[in-house]
Coordinates of C-alpha atoms (C1' of nucleotides) and ligand atoms in Angstrom, one line a residue:
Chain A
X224 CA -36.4 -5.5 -7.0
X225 CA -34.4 -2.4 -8.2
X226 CA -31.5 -3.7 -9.5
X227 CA -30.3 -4.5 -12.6
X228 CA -26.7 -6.3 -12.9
X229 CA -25.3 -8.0 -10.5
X230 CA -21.9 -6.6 -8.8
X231 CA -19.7 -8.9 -7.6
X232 CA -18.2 -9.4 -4.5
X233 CA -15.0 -7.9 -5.8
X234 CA -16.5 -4.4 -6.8
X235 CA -18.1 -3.8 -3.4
X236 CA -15.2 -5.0 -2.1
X237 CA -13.2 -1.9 -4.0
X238 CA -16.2 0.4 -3.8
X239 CA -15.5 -0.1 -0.1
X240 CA -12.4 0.8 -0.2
X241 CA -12.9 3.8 -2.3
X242 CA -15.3 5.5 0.1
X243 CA -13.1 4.7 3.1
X244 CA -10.1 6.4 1.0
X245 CA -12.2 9.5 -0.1
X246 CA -13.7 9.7 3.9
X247 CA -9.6 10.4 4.8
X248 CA -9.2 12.6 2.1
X249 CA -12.0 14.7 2.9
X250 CA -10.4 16.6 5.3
X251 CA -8.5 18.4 2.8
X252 CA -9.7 21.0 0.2
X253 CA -9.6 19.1 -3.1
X254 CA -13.4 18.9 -4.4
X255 CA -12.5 16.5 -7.1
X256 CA -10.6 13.5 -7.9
X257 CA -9.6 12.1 -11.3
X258 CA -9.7 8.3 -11.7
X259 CA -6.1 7.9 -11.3
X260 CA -5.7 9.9 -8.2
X261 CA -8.2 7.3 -6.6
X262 CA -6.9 4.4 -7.8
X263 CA -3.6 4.8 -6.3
X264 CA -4.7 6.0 -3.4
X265 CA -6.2 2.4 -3.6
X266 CA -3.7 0.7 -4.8
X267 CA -5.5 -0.5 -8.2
X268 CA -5.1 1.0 -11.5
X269 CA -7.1 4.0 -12.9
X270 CA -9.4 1.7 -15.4
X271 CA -10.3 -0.5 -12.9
X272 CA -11.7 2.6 -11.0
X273 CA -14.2 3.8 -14.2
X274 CA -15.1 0.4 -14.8
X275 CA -16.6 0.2 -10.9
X276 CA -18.0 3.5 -11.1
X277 CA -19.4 3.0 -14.4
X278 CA -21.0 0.0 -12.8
X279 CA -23.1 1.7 -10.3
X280 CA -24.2 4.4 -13.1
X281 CA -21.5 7.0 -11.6
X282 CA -20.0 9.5 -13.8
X283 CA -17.4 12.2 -13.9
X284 CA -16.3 14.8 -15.8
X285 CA -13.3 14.9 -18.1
X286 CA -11.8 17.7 -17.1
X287 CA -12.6 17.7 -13.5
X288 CA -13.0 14.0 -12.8
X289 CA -15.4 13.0 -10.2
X290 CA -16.8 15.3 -7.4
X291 CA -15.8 13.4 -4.1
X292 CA -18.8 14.6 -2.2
X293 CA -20.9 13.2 -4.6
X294 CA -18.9 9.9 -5.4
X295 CA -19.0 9.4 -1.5
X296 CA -22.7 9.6 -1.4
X297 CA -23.5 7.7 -4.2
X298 CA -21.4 4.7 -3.1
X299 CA -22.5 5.0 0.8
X300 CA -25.9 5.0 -0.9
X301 CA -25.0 2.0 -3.2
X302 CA -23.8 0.0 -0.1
X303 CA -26.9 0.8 1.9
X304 CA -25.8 3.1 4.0
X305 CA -28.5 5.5 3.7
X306 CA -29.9 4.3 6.7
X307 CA -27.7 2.9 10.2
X308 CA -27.4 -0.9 9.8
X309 CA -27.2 -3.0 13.0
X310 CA -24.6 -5.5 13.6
X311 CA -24.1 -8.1 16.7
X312 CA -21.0 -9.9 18.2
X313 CA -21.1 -13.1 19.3
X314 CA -17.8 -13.9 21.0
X315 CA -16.3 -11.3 23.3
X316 CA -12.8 -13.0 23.6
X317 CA -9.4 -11.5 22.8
X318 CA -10.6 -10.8 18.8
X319 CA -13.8 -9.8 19.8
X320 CA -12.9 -7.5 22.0
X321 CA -10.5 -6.3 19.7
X322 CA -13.3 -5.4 17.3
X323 CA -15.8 -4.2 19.8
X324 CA -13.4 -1.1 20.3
X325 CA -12.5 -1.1 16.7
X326 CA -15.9 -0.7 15.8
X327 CA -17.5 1.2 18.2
X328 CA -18.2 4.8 16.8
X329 CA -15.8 4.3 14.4
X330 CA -18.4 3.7 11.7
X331 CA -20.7 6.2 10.9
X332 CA -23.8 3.1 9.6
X333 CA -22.5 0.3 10.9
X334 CA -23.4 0.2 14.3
X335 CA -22.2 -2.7 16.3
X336 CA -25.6 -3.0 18.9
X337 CA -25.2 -5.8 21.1
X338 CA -22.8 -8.3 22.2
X339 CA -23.3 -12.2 23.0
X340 CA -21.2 -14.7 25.0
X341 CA -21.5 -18.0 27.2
X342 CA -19.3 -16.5 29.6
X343 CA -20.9 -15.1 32.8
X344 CA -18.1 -13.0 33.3
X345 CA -19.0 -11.2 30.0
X346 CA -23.0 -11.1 30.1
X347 CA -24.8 -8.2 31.5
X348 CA -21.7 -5.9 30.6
X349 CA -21.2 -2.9 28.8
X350 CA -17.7 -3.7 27.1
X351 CA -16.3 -1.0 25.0
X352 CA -19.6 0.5 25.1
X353 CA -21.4 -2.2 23.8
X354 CA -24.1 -4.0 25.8
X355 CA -23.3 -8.1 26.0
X356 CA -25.9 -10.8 27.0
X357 CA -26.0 -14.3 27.0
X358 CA -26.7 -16.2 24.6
X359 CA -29.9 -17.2 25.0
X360 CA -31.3 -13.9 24.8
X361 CA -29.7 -13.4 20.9
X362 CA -33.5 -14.6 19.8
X363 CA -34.8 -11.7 21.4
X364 CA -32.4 -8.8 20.8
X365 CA -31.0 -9.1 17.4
X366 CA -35.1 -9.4 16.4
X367 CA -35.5 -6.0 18.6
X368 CA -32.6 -4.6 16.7
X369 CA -33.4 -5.9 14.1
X370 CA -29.6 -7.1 13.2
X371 CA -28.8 -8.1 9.8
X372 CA -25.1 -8.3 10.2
X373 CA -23.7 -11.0 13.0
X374 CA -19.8 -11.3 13.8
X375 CA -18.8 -14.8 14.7
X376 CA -15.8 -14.6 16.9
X377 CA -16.1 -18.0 19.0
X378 CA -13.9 -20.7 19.2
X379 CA -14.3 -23.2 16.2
X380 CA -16.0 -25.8 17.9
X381 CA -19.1 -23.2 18.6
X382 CA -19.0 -21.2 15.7
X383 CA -21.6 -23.5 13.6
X384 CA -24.0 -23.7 16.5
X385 CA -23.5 -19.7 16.5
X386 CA -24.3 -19.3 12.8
X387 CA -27.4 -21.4 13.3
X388 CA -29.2 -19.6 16.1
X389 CA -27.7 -16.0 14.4
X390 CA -29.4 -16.8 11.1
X391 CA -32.4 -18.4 13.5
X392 CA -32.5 -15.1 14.7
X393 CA -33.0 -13.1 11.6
X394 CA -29.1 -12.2 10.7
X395 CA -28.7 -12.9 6.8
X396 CA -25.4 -11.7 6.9
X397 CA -22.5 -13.2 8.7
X398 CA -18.5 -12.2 9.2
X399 CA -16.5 -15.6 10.3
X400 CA -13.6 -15.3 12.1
X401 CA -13.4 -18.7 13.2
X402 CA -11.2 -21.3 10.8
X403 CA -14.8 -23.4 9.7
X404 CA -17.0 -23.9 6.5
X405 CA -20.4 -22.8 8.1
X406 CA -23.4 -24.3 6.7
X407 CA -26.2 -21.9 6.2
X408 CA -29.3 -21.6 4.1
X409 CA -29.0 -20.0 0.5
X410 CA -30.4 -16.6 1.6
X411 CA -27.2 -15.8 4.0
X412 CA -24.2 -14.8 3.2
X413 CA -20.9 -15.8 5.0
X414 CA -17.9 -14.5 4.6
X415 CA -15.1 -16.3 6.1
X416 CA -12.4 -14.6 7.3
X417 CA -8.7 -16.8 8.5
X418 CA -6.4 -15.0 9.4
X419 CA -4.1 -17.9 9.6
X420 CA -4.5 -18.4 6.0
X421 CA -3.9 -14.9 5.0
X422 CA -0.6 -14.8 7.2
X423 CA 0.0 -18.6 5.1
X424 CA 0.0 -16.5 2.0
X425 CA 2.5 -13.6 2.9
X426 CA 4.6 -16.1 4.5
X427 CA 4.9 -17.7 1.1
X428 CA 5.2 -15.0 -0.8
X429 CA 7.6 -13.6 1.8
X430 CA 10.1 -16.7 1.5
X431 CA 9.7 -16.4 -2.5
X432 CA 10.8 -13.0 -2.5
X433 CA 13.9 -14.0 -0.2
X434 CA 15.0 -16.8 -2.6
X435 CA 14.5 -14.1 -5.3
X436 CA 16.7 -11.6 -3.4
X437 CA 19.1 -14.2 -2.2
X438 CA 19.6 -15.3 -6.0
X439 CA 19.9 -12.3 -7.2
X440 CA 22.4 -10.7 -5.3
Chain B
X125 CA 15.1 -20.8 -9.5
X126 CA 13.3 -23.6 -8.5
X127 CA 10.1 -22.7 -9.5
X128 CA 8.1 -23.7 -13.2
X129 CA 5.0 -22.0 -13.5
X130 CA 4.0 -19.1 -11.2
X131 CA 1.0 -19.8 -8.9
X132 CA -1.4 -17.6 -7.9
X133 CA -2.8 -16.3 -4.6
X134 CA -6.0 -17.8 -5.0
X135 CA -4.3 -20.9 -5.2
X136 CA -2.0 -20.7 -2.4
X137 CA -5.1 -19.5 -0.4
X138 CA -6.7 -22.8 -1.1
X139 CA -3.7 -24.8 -0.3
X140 CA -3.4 -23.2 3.0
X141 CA -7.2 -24.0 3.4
X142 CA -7.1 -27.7 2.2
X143 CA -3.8 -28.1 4.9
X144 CA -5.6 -26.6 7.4
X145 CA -8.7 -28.5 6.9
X146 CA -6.9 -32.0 7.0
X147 CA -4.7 -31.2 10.2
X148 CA -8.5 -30.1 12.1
X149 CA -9.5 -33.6 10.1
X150 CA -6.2 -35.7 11.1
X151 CA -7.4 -37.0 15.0
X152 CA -9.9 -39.4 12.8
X153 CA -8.8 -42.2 11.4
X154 CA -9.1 -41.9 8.0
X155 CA -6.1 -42.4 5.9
X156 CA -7.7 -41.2 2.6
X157 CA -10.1 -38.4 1.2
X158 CA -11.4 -37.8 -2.1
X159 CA -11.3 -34.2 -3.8
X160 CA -15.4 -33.9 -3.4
X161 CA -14.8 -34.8 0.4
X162 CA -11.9 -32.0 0.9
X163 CA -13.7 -29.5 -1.4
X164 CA -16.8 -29.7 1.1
X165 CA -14.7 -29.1 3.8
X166 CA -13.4 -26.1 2.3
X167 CA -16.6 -24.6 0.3
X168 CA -15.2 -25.2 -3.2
X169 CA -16.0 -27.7 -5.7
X170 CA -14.3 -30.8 -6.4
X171 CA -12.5 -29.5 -9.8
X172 CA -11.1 -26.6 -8.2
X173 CA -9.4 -29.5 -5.6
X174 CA -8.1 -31.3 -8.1
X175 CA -6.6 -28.3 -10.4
X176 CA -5.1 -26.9 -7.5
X177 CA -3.3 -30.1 -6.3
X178 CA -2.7 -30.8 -9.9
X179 CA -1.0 -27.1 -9.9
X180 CA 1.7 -28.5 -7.3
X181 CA 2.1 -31.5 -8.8
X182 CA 0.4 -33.8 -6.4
X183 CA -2.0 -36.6 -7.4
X184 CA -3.7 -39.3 -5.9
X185 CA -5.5 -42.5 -6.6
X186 CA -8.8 -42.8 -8.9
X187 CA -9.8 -45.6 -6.0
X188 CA -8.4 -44.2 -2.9
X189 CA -8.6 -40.3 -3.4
X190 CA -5.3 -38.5 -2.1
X191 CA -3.4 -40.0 1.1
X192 CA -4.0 -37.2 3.8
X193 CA -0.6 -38.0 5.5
X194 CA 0.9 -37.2 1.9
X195 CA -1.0 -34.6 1.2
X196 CA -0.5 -32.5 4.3
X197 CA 3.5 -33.1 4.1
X198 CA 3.4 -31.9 0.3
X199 CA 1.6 -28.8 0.6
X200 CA 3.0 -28.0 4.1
X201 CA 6.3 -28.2 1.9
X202 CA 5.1 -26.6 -0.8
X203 CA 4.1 -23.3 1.2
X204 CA 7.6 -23.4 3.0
X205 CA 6.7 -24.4 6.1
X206 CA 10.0 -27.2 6.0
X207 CA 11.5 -24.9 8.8
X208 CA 10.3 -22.6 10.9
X209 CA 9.1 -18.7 9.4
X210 CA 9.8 -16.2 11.4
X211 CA 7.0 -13.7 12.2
X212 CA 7.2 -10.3 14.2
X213 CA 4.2 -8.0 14.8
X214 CA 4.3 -4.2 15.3
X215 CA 1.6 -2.5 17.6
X216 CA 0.6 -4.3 20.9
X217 CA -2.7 -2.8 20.8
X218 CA -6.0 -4.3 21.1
X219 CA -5.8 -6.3 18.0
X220 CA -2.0 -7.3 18.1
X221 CA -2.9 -8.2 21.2
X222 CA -5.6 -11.1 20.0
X223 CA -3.0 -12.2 17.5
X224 CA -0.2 -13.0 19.6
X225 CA -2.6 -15.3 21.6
X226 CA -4.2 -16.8 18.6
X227 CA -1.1 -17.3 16.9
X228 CA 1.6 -18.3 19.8
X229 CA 2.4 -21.8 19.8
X230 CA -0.7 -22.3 17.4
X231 CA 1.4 -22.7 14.3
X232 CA 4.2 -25.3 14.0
X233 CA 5.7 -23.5 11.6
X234 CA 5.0 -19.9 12.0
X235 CA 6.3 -18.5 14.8
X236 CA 5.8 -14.9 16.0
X237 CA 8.9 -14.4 17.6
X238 CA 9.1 -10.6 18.9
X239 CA 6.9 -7.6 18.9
X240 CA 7.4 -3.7 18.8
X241 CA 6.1 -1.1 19.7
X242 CA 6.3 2.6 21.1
X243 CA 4.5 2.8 24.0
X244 CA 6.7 2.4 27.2
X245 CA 4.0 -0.1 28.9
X246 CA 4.1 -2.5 26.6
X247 CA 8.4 -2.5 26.2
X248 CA 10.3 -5.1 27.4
X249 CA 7.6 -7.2 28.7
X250 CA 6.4 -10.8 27.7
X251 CA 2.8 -10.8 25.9
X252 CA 1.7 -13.9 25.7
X253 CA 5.0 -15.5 25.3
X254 CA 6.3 -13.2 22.9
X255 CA 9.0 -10.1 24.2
X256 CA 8.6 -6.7 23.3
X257 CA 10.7 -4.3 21.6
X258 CA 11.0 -0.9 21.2
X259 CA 10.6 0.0 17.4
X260 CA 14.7 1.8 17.5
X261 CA 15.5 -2.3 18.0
X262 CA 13.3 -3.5 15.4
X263 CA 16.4 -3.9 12.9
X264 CA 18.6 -5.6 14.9
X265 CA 15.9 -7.6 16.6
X266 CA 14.6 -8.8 13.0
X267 CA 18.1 -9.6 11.7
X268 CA 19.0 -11.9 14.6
X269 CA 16.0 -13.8 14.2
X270 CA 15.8 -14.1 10.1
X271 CA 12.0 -12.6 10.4
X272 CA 10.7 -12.9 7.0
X273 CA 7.2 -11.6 7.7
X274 CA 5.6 -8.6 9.3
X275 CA 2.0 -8.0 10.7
X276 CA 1.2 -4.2 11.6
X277 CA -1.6 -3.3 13.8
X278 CA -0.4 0.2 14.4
X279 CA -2.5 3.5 13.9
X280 CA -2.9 4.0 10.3
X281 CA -0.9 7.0 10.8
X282 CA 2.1 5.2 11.8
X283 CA 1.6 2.2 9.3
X284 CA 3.7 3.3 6.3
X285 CA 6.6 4.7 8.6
X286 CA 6.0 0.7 10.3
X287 CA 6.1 -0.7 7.0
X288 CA 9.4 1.3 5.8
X289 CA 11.4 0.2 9.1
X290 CA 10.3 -3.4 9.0
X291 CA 11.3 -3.7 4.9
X292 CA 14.6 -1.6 5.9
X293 CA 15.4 -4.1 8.5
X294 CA 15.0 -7.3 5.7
X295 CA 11.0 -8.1 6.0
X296 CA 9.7 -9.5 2.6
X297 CA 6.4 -10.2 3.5
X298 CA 3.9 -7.6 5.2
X299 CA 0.2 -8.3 6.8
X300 CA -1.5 -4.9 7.1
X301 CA -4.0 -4.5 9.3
X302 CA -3.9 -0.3 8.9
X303 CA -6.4 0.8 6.0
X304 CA -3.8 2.1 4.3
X305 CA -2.3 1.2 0.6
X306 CA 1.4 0.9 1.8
X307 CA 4.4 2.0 -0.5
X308 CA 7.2 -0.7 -0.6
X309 CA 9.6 -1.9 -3.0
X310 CA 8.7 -4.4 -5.5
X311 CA 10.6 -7.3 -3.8
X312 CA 7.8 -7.0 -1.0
X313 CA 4.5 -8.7 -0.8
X314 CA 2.2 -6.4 0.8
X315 CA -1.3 -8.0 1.9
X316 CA -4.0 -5.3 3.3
X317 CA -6.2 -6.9 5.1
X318 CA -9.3 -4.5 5.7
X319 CA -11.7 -5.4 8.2
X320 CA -14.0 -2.9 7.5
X321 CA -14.0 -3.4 4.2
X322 CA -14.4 -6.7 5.0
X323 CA -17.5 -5.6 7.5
X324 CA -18.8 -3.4 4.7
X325 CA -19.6 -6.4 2.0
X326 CA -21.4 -8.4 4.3
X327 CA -23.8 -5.6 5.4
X328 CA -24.1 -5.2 1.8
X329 CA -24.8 -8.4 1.0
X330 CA -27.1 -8.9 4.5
X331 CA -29.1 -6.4 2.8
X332 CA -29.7 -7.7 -0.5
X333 CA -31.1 -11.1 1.2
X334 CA -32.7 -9.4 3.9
X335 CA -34.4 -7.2 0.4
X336 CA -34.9 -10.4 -0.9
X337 CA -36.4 -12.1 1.8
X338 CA -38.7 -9.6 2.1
X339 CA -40.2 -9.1 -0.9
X340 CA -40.4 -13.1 -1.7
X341 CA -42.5 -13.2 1.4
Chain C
dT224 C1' -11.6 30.1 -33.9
dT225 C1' -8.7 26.6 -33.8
dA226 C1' -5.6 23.5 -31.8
dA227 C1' -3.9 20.9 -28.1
dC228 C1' -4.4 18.6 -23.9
dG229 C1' -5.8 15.2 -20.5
dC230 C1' -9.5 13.1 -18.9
dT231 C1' -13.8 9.9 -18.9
dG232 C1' -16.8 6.1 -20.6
dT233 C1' -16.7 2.1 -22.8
dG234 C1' -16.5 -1.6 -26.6
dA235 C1' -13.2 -5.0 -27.5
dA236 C1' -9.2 -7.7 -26.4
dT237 C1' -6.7 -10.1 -23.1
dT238 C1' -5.8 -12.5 -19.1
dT239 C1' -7.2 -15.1 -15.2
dT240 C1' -10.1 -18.2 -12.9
dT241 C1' -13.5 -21.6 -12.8
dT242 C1' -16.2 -25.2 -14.6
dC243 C1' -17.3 -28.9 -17.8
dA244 C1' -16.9 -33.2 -19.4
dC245 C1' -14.7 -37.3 -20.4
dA246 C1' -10.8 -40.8 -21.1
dG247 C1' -8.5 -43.9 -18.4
dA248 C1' -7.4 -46.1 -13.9
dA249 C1' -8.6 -49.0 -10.1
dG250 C1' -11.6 -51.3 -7.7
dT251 C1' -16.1 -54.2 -7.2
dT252 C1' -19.8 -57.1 -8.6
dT253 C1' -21.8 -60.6 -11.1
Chain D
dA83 C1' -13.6 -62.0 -17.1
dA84 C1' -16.8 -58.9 -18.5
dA85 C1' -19.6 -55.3 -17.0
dC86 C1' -20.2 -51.5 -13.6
dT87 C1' -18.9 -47.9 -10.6
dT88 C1' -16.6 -44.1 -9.1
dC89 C1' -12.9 -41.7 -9.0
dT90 C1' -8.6 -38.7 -10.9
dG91 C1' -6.2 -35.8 -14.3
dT92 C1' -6.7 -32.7 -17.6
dG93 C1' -7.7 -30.6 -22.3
dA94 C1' -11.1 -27.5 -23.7
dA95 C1' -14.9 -24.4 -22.9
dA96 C1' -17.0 -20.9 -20.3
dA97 C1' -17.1 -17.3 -17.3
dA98 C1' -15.2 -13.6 -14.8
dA99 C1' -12.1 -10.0 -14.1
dT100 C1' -8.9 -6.9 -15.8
dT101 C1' -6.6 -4.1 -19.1
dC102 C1' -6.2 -1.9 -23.6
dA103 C1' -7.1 1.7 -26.4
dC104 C1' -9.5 5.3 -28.3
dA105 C1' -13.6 8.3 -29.6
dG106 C1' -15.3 12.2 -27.7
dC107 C1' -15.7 16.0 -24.5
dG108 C1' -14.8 20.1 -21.6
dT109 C1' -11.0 23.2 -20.8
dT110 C1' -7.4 25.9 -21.6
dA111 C1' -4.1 28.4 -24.6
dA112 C1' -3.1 31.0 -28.5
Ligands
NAD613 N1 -7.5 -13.9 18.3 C1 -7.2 -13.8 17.0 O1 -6.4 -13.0 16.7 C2 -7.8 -14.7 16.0 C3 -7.2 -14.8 14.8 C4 -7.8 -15.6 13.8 C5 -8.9 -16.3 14.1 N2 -9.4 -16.3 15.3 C6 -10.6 -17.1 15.6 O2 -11.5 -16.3 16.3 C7 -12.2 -17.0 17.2 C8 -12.1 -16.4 18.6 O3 -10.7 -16.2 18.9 P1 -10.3 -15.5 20.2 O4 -8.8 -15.5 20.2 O5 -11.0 -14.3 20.4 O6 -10.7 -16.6 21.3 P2 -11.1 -16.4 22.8 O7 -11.0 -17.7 23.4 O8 -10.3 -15.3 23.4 O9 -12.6 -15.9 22.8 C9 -13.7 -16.7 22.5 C10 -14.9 -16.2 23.2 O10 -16.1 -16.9 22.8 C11 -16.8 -17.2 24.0 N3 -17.7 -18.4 23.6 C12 -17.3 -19.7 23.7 N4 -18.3 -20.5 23.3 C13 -19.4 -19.6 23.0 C14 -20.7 -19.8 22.5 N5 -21.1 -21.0 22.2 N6 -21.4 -18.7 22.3 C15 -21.0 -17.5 22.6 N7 -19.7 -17.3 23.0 C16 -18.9 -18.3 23.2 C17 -15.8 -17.5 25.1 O11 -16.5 -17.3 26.3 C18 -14.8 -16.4 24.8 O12 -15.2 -15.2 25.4 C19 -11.6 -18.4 17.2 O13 -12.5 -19.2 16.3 C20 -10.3 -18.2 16.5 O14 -10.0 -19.3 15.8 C21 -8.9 -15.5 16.3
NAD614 N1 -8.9 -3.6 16.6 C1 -9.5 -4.1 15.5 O1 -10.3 -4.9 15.6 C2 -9.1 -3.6 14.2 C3 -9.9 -3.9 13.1 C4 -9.6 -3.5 11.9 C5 -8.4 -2.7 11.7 N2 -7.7 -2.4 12.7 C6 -6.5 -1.6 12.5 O2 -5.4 -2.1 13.2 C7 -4.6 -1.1 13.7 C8 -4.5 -1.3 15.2 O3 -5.8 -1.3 15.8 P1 -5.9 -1.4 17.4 O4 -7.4 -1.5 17.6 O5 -5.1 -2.6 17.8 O6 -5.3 -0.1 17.9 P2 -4.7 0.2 19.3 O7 -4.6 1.7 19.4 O8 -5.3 -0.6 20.3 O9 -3.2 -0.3 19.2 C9 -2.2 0.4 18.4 C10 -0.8 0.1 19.1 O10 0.2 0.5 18.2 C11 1.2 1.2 19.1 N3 1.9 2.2 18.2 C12 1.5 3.4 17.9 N4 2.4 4.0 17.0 C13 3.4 3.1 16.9 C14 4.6 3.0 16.1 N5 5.0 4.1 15.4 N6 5.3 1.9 16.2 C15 5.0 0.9 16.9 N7 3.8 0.8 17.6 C16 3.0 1.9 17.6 C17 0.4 1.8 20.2 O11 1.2 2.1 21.3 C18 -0.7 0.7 20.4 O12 -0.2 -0.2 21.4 C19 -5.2 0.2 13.3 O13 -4.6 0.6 12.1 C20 -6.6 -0.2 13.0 O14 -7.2 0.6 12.0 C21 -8.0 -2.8 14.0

DNA sequence: TTAACGCTGTGAATTTTTTCACAGAAGTTT
DNA sequence: AAACTTCTGTGAAAAAATTCACAGCGTTAA
């Protein structure tokens, strides 16, 4: 093992975000960035951005702040993508459709390799340029790929049956779209992602700043 | 004001989870569930349950647990959802698309009532039971319905202008799709939601246990 | 050479979030 | 009716995340 602290979800999270903010600036001509200038492009404040870079060993200079080619590499590096990682779909519905041609080339490591459904009007397809089998056959082709990353996009009624044969299949990594607690062993790591729940919280957030504007005016 | 002590998006996250959880719970029979029960549903622990209902002011029996009919009417309440929120969407591409099917009559009490976008096809047509606007009606479209929420899923280069429009025409509440940190006055609640990003921490994390895995082996 | 500036890196303080741990309630058993 | 059991509600402790605040550095200006 290489490591020494543990980073938390939160800082890859932002560490994320900063590469994918630095990857749009990069078309322009600036060579460096100052802490502040990142963190608003980020929408977080300017300590919080030292305090993550300090925390994978990155630093700047005062008078220049940090050189983005470098900062890009060294976080790409940091999140593993010094080599192309290979994610699966399992799911090719309206949302997984959606992210099939969201992903597809879009990402320069994250390559999204195969597709999976039940449907027979999916399988044996190339949709969005992404080749989609059945089911049966994830066994087989995420261990060819060898897939760490699996998208669950089914309905919620197939989604734990889906996590099992995924992490069956090697996956230790898995992106849940449907609205269920999946039960996995310790060594895999789910991420559940509801929309609904997310759109719950601006809704209430939304109404709150209504009141707030309807009293105060 | 109504309001005592402010509570926190975490919180209101959970509360949206622990509704949503009873309602998929609600066909069985069971009149009663106790915090450890709910927080297994919902991958937290018991405490955080009982803190959080605590936080609204709910509480239930040490014998019984909480009432699930009760429960579900007081956080339902709690998160605004005594009338119907209005919800519009902007960009009928592939993933606005996915969430006007997910989302039409799926929520009792969020309803997407229009869309918008710019592209001729898509104007003035029903999408999965929702009509489409061009953006130049998006004011008057939002006004006549009382939309207090807005979801963009247009291209990131067109997100901020999006955003602007929807807050000028009297959206508090924004879901962001575009991986973009939006500007908007203070009285709106922004929530970027990243899928990359999203994408990115699992891989990262897939790799640590497929690391792991490996080297325990 | 000296002074001034604006930044980074980082301990320390603060705030926020989560967990612990237990008194007291309500039911059950003996 | 006493002893158990198992839960809730909640202070208090702990942990995690964020912010403060400033020493120290490289750069520029005079
Ligand atoms: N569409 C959205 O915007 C959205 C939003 C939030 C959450 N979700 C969740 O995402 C999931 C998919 O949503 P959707 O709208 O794309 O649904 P969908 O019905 O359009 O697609 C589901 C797909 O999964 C396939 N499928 C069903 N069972 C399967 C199995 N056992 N193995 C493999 N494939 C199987 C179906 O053939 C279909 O193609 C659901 O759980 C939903 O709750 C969707
Ligand atoms: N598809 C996904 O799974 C996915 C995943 C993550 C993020 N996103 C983000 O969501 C957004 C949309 O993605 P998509 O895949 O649906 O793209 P898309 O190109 O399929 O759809 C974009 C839609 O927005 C419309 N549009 C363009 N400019 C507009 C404007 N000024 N006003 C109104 N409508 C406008 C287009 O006509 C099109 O219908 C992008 O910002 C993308 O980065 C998408």
């Amino acid at each position: 093992m290489t490591e020494s602290t543990k980073i938390s979800k939160k800082v890859i999270e932002r560490l994320s975000e900063y590469r994918t903010a630095l990857d749009e600036q990069s078309a322009g001509e600036q060579r460096n960035i100052f802490s502040h200038e990142l963190a608003r492009l980020c929408g977080v404040t300017a300590a919080q951005v030292r305090r993550d870079l300090m925390s994978i060993g990155f630093s700047g200079s005062s008078a220049k702040g940090y050189d983005i080619n470098e900062l890009k590499q060294t976080v790409s590096d940091f999140l593993g993508f010094g080599e192309e990682r290979r994610v699966v779909l399992v799911g090719i519905g309206h949302l997984g459709r959606a992210l099939l041609d969201f992903f597809v080339n879009r990402h320069p490591k994250l390559v999204v390799c195969a597709g999976f459904d039940v449907n027979e009007m999916r399988i044996n397809r190339v949709i969005h340029g992404v080749r989609c089998y059945a089911v049966s056959e994830m066994e087989r082709v995420v261990a060819e790929n060898r897939a760490q990353v699996g998208i669950i996009t089914v309905p919620e009624s197939a989604a734990q049956e889906t996590a099992e044969r995924l992490v069956e299949a090697g996956v230790t990594g898995v992106l849940n779209f449907a609205p269920v607690q999946l039960r996995v062993p310790g060594h895999v790591f789910v991420e559940n992602l509801n929309i609904s729940t997310v759109l719950e919280k601006v809704a209430y957030f939304a109404g709150l700043n209504a009141d707030r504007e309807r009293v105060t005016k």
